[in-house]
PDB file of C-alpha atoms and ligand atoms in Angstrom:
ATOM      1  CA  MET A   1     243.205 -17.252   7.082  1.00 97.00           C
ATOM      2  CA  LYS A   2     241.336 -14.222   6.051  1.00 98.00           C
ATOM      3  CA  ILE A   3     241.759 -12.555   1.793  1.00 98.00           C
ATOM      4  CA  LEU A   4     240.017 -10.278   0.905  1.00 98.00           C
ATOM      5  CA  VAL A   5     239.460 -10.269  -3.120  1.00 99.00           C
ATOM      6  CA  ILE A   6     238.578  -6.304  -4.664  1.00 99.00           C
ATOM      7  CA  ASN A   7     237.853  -5.847  -8.036  1.00 98.00           C
ATOM      8  CA  GLY A   8     237.506  -2.249  -9.637  1.00 98.00           C
ATOM      9  CA  PRO A   9     235.661  -0.744 -12.448  1.00 98.00           C
ATOM     10  CA  ASN A  10     233.352  -2.503 -14.770  1.00 98.00           C
ATOM     11  CA  LEU A  11     234.288  -5.701 -13.681  1.00 98.00           C
ATOM     12  CA  ASN A  12     230.879  -6.279 -12.333  1.00 98.00           C
ATOM     13  CA  PHE A  13     230.238  -6.414 -16.106  1.00 98.00           C
ATOM     14  CA  LEU A  14     232.022 -10.080 -16.612  1.00 98.00           C
ATOM     15  CA  GLY A  15     229.732 -12.116 -19.280  1.00 97.00           C
ATOM     16  CA  ILE A  16     228.725  -8.657 -21.236  1.00 97.00           C
ATOM     17  CA  ARG A  17     231.595  -6.127 -21.579  1.00 96.00           C
ATOM     18  CA  GLU A  18     233.892  -7.549 -25.008  1.00 97.00           C
ATOM     19  CA  LYS A  19     233.720 -11.153 -24.278  1.00 97.00           C
ATOM     20  CA  ASN A  20     236.321 -11.833 -26.293  1.00 96.00           C
ATOM     21  CA  ILE A  21     238.658 -10.502 -23.638  1.00 97.00           C
ATOM     22  CA  TYR A  22     237.146 -10.795 -20.545  1.00 97.00           C
ATOM     23  CA  GLY A  23     234.940 -14.266 -21.607  1.00 96.00           C
ATOM     24  CA  SER A  24     231.671 -15.468 -21.030  1.00 97.00           C
ATOM     25  CA  ARG A  25     231.576 -16.117 -17.451  1.00 98.00           C
ATOM     26  CA  ASP A  26     229.919 -13.107 -15.358  1.00 98.00           C
ATOM     27  CA  TYR A  27     230.347 -12.501 -11.877  1.00 98.00           C
ATOM     28  CA  ALA A  28     228.532 -13.982 -10.311  1.00 98.00           C
ATOM     29  CA  ALA A  29     230.564 -16.585 -11.334  1.00 98.00           C
ATOM     30  CA  LEU A  30     233.520 -15.498 -10.569  1.00 98.00           C
ATOM     31  CA  VAL A  31     232.580 -14.788  -6.537  1.00 98.00           C
ATOM     32  CA  GLU A  32     231.499 -18.603  -6.697  1.00 98.00           C
ATOM     33  CA  MET A  33     234.901 -19.893  -7.794  1.00 98.00           C
ATOM     34  CA  ILE A  34     236.418 -17.793  -5.492  1.00 98.00           C
ATOM     35  CA  GLU A  35     234.514 -18.850  -2.768  1.00 98.00           C
ATOM     36  CA  GLN A  36     234.284 -22.710  -3.568  1.00 98.00           C
ATOM     37  CA  LYS A  37     238.411 -22.370  -4.107  1.00 98.00           C
ATOM     38  CA  ALA A  38     238.242 -20.741  -0.311  1.00 98.00           C
ATOM     39  CA  LYS A  39     236.146 -23.814   1.118  1.00 98.00           C
ATOM     40  CA  GLU A  40     238.717 -26.442  -0.298  1.00 98.00           C
ATOM     41  CA  MET A  41     241.867 -24.612   0.221  1.00 97.00           C
ATOM     42  CA  GLY A  42     239.980 -24.676   4.346  1.00 97.00           C
ATOM     43  CA  ILE A  43     240.164 -20.557   3.734  1.00 98.00           C
ATOM     44  CA  GLU A  44     237.647 -17.335   3.955  1.00 98.00           C
ATOM     45  CA  ALA A  45     237.979 -15.284   0.997  1.00 98.00           C
ATOM     46  CA  GLU A  46     236.222 -12.232   1.354  1.00 98.00           C
ATOM     47  CA  THR A  47     235.335 -10.401  -2.150  1.00 98.00           C
ATOM     48  CA  PHE A  48     234.113  -7.115  -2.338  1.00 98.00           C
ATOM     49  CA  GLN A  49     233.690  -4.892  -5.790  1.00 98.00           C
ATOM     50  CA  SER A  50     233.367  -1.049  -6.852  1.00 98.00           C
ATOM     51  CA  ASN A  51     233.606   1.058  -9.753  1.00 98.00           C
ATOM     52  CA  SER A  52     234.589   4.158  -7.278  1.00 98.00           C
ATOM     53  CA  GLU A  53     237.877   5.135  -6.377  1.00 98.00           C
ATOM     54  CA  GLY A  54     237.188   6.045  -3.251  1.00 98.00           C
ATOM     55  CA  ALA A  55     234.758   2.626  -2.138  1.00 98.00           C
ATOM     56  CA  ILE A  56     238.186   0.721  -3.137  1.00 99.00           C
ATOM     57  CA  ILE A  57     240.484   3.341  -1.347  1.00 98.00           C
ATOM     58  CA  ASP A  58     237.921   2.666   1.867  1.00 98.00           C
ATOM     59  CA  ARG A  59     237.415  -1.173   1.266  1.00 98.00           C
ATOM     60  CA  ILE A  60     241.712  -1.107   1.289  1.00 98.00           C
ATOM     61  CA  GLN A  61     241.262   0.730   4.765  1.00 98.00           C
ATOM     62  CA  ARG A  62     239.225  -0.254   6.362  1.00 98.00           C
ATOM     63  CA  ALA A  63     241.373  -4.038   5.919  1.00 98.00           C
ATOM     64  CA  TYR A  64     244.325  -2.704   8.023  1.00 98.00           C
ATOM     65  CA  PHE A  65     241.698  -2.349  10.805  1.00 98.00           C
ATOM     66  CA  GLU A  66     240.841  -6.249  10.219  1.00 98.00           C
ATOM     67  CA  ASP A  67     242.211  -9.328  10.585  1.00 95.00           C
ATOM     68  CA  ILE A  68     243.074 -10.011   6.979  1.00 98.00           C
ATOM     69  CA  ASP A  69     246.571 -11.928   5.577  1.00 98.00           C
ATOM     70  CA  GLY A  70     246.153 -11.013   2.157  1.00 98.00           C
ATOM     71  CA  ILE A  71     244.602  -8.647  -0.863  1.00 98.00           C
ATOM     72  CA  ILE A  72     244.204 -10.206  -3.896  1.00 99.00           C
ATOM     73  CA  ILE A  73     243.054  -6.700  -6.296  1.00 99.00           C
ATOM     74  CA  ASN A  74     242.276  -6.477  -9.634  1.00 98.00           C
ATOM     75  CA  PRO A  75     241.981  -2.437  -9.856  1.00 98.00           C
ATOM     76  CA  ALA A  76     240.624  -3.037 -13.673  1.00 98.00           C
ATOM     77  CA  ALA A  77     241.623   0.532 -14.993  1.00 98.00           C
ATOM     78  CA  TYR A  78     242.676   2.218 -11.976  1.00 98.00           C
ATOM     79  CA  THR A  79     246.067   0.322 -12.691  1.00 98.00           C
ATOM     80  CA  HIS A  80     247.453   2.160 -14.977  1.00 98.00           C
ATOM     81  CA  TYR A  81     246.836   5.911 -13.420  1.00 98.00           C
ATOM     82  CA  SER A  82     245.484   5.432  -9.750  1.00 98.00           C
ATOM     83  CA  TYR A  83     248.737   6.591  -7.710  1.00 98.00           C
ATOM     84  CA  ALA A  84     245.704   6.772  -4.608  1.00 98.00           C
ATOM     85  CA  ILE A  85     245.198   3.025  -4.796  1.00 98.00           C
ATOM     86  CA  ARG A  86     248.743   2.620  -4.825  1.00 98.00           C
ATOM     87  CA  ASP A  87     249.268   4.478  -2.138  1.00 98.00           C
ATOM     88  CA  ALA A  88     246.395   3.003  -0.107  1.00 98.00           C
ATOM     89  CA  LEU A  89     247.935  -0.493  -1.081  1.00 98.00           C
ATOM     90  CA  ALA A  90     251.116   0.496   0.280  1.00 98.00           C
ATOM     91  CA  ILE A  91     249.776   1.105   4.209  1.00 98.00           C
ATOM     92  CA  HIS A  92     249.897  -2.660   4.707  1.00 98.00           C
ATOM     93  CA  SER A  93     252.935  -5.021   4.600  1.00 97.00           C
ATOM     94  CA  ILE A  94     250.454  -8.122   4.112  1.00 98.00           C
ATOM     95  CA  PRO A  95     250.962 -10.192   1.105  1.00 98.00           C
ATOM     96  CA  LYS A  96     249.476  -8.086  -1.924  1.00 98.00           C
ATOM     97  CA  ILE A  97     248.474  -9.821  -5.511  1.00 98.00           C
ATOM     98  CA  GLU A  98     247.985  -8.182  -8.252  1.00 98.00           C
ATOM     99  CA  VAL A  99     244.983 -10.043 -11.117  1.00 98.00           C
ATOM    100  CA  HIS A 100     244.461  -9.220 -14.422  1.00 98.00           C
ATOM    101  CA  ILE A 101     242.513 -11.736 -16.346  1.00 98.00           C
ATOM    102  CA  SER A 102     243.820 -10.291 -19.996  1.00 98.00           C
ATOM    103  CA  ASN A 103     247.383 -10.830 -20.652  1.00 98.00           C
ATOM    104  CA  ILE A 104     248.047  -6.241 -20.179  1.00 98.00           C
ATOM    105  CA  HIS A 105     251.102  -6.615 -21.510  1.00 96.00           C
ATOM    106  CA  GLU A 106     249.743  -7.270 -25.353  1.00 96.00           C
ATOM    107  CA  ARG A 107     247.145  -4.928 -25.706  1.00 96.00           C
ATOM    108  CA  GLU A 108     246.617  -1.230 -25.864  1.00 96.00           C
ATOM    109  CA  GLU A 109     250.285   1.224 -24.922  1.00 96.00           C
ATOM    110  CA  PHE A 110     248.522   2.277 -21.824  1.00 96.00           C
ATOM    111  CA  ARG A 111     248.039  -0.912 -20.391  1.00 97.00           C
ATOM    112  CA  ARG A 112     251.220  -1.565 -20.538  1.00 96.00           C
ATOM    113  CA  ILE A 113     251.876   0.629 -17.351  1.00 97.00           C
ATOM    114  CA  SER A 114     250.949  -0.593 -14.106  1.00 98.00           C
ATOM    115  CA  VAL A 115     251.174   2.232 -11.355  1.00 98.00           C
ATOM    116  CA  THR A 116     249.792  -0.528  -8.270  1.00 98.00           C
ATOM    117  CA  ALA A 117     252.208  -3.524  -9.218  1.00 98.00           C
ATOM    118  CA  PRO A 118     255.393  -2.056  -7.931  1.00 98.00           C
ATOM    119  CA  VAL A 119     254.100  -2.358  -3.996  1.00 98.00           C
ATOM    120  CA  CYS A 120     252.182  -5.456  -4.530  1.00 98.00           C
ATOM    121  CA  ASN A 121     253.950  -9.224  -4.519  1.00 98.00           C
ATOM    122  CA  LYS A 122     253.082 -10.479  -7.391  1.00 98.00           C
ATOM    123  CA  GLN A 123     250.975  -9.861 -10.262  1.00 98.00           C
ATOM    124  CA  ILE A 124     249.025 -12.631 -12.109  1.00 98.00           C
ATOM    125  CA  MET A 125     247.904 -12.108 -15.914  1.00 98.00           C
ATOM    126  CA  GLY A 126     246.562 -13.269 -18.918  1.00 98.00           C
ATOM    127  CA  HIS A 127     244.893 -16.323 -17.112  1.00 98.00           C
ATOM    128  CA  GLY A 128     241.274 -15.651 -17.567  1.00 98.00           C
ATOM    129  CA  LEU A 129     238.952 -15.767 -14.064  1.00 98.00           C
ATOM    130  CA  GLU A 130     241.713 -18.942 -13.352  1.00 98.00           C
ATOM    131  CA  GLY A 131     244.072 -16.706 -12.251  1.00 98.00           C
ATOM    132  CA  TYR A 132     242.430 -15.485  -8.939  1.00 98.00           C
ATOM    133  CA  LEU A 133     242.580 -19.127  -8.492  1.00 98.00           C
ATOM    134  CA  MET A 134     245.990 -18.864  -8.672  1.00 98.00           C
ATOM    135  CA  ALA A 135     246.761 -15.919  -7.099  1.00 98.00           C
ATOM    136  CA  MET A 136     244.644 -17.507  -3.962  1.00 98.00           C
ATOM    137  CA  GLU A 137     247.055 -20.144  -3.469  1.00 98.00           C
ATOM    138  CA  GLU A 138     249.733 -18.046  -4.023  1.00 98.00           C
ATOM    139  CA  MET A 139     249.229 -16.057  -1.104  1.00 98.00           C
ATOM    140  CA  VAL A 140     248.330 -19.056   1.148  1.00 97.00           C
ATOM    141  CA  LYS A 141     252.017 -20.177   0.591  1.00 97.00           C
ATOM    142  CA  LEU A 142     252.850 -16.441   1.088  1.00 97.00           C
ATOM    143  CA  CYS A 143     251.190 -16.101   4.629  1.00 95.00           C
ATOM    144  CA  THR A 144     252.554 -19.783   5.377  1.00 93.00           C
ATOM    145  CA  GLY A 145     255.809 -18.902   3.480  1.00 86.00           C
ATOM    146  CA  LYS A 146     256.045 -22.434   1.540  1.00 76.00           C
TER     147      LYS A 146
HETATM  148  C1  DQA B 201     241.298  -5.712 -16.794  1.00 91.39           C
HETATM  149  C2  DQA B 201     242.885  -5.212 -17.408  1.00 91.39           C
HETATM  150  C3  DQA B 201     242.735  -3.811 -17.585  1.00 91.39           C
HETATM  151  O1  DQA B 201     243.259  -2.817 -18.519  1.00 91.39           O
HETATM  152  C4  DQA B 201     241.006  -3.468 -17.785  1.00 91.39           C
HETATM  153  O2  DQA B 201     240.594  -1.960 -17.585  1.00 91.39           O
HETATM  154  C5  DQA B 201     240.185  -3.958 -16.897  1.00 91.39           C
HETATM  155  C6  DQA B 201     240.707  -4.994 -16.964  1.00 91.39           C
HETATM  156  C7  DQA B 201     242.212  -7.067 -16.755  1.00 91.39           C
HETATM  157  O3  DQA B 201     241.609  -8.115 -15.804  1.00 91.39           O
HETATM  158  O4  DQA B 201     242.153  -8.404 -17.359  1.00 91.39           O
HETATM  159  O5  DQA B 201     239.100  -3.580 -16.346  1.00 91.39           O
HETATM  160  O6  DQA B 201     242.360  -5.941 -15.445  1.00 91.39           O
END
C-alpha cells in the first residue's frame, strides 16, 4: 500500500512559524514521523510539500497515473479558498483525508470554512503533528475496508 502525504504553503516553516499554534517540531521532524509510522505499519508513504497551488495540483494529478492508494493532504491556507485543489482532489476515487494541525473551528472566522473537505472522506484536526499519524491509521482502514 502506498500513500501520498501532501503539505501546502508555509508548512515547510513548521518549528519557526507561530509555534504557539503549530508547535516547535520542524517539517523534517514531521517527515521523519511519517516515515517511521509507515515502516511500523508496513506501508509506503511519500511526502510532498509546496508553497505553490499549481505544484500541488500537478502532484495530485500525477498521482492519478501512479500506484497510489490514498492521499492525505493538509492544504494549509488553500483549504479555505482553493476550488482548484478541490477539483484536483475530486478527480480521484481513492480515499482522501484532510489534516489540520490546529483546530480550524476554534480560530479566525475565515478558517472555519474548508472548500476541500467535502471531496475528502475524513477531516482530522486539532491533534498537532500526531494528526498525520492518525490519518495514516484511518487511511489503512479506509483502503482495506476494516
Ligand atoms: C493549517 C490551518 C490553516 O488555516 C493554516 O493556513 C495553515 C495550517 C493547520 O494545519 O492547522 O497553514 O492547515
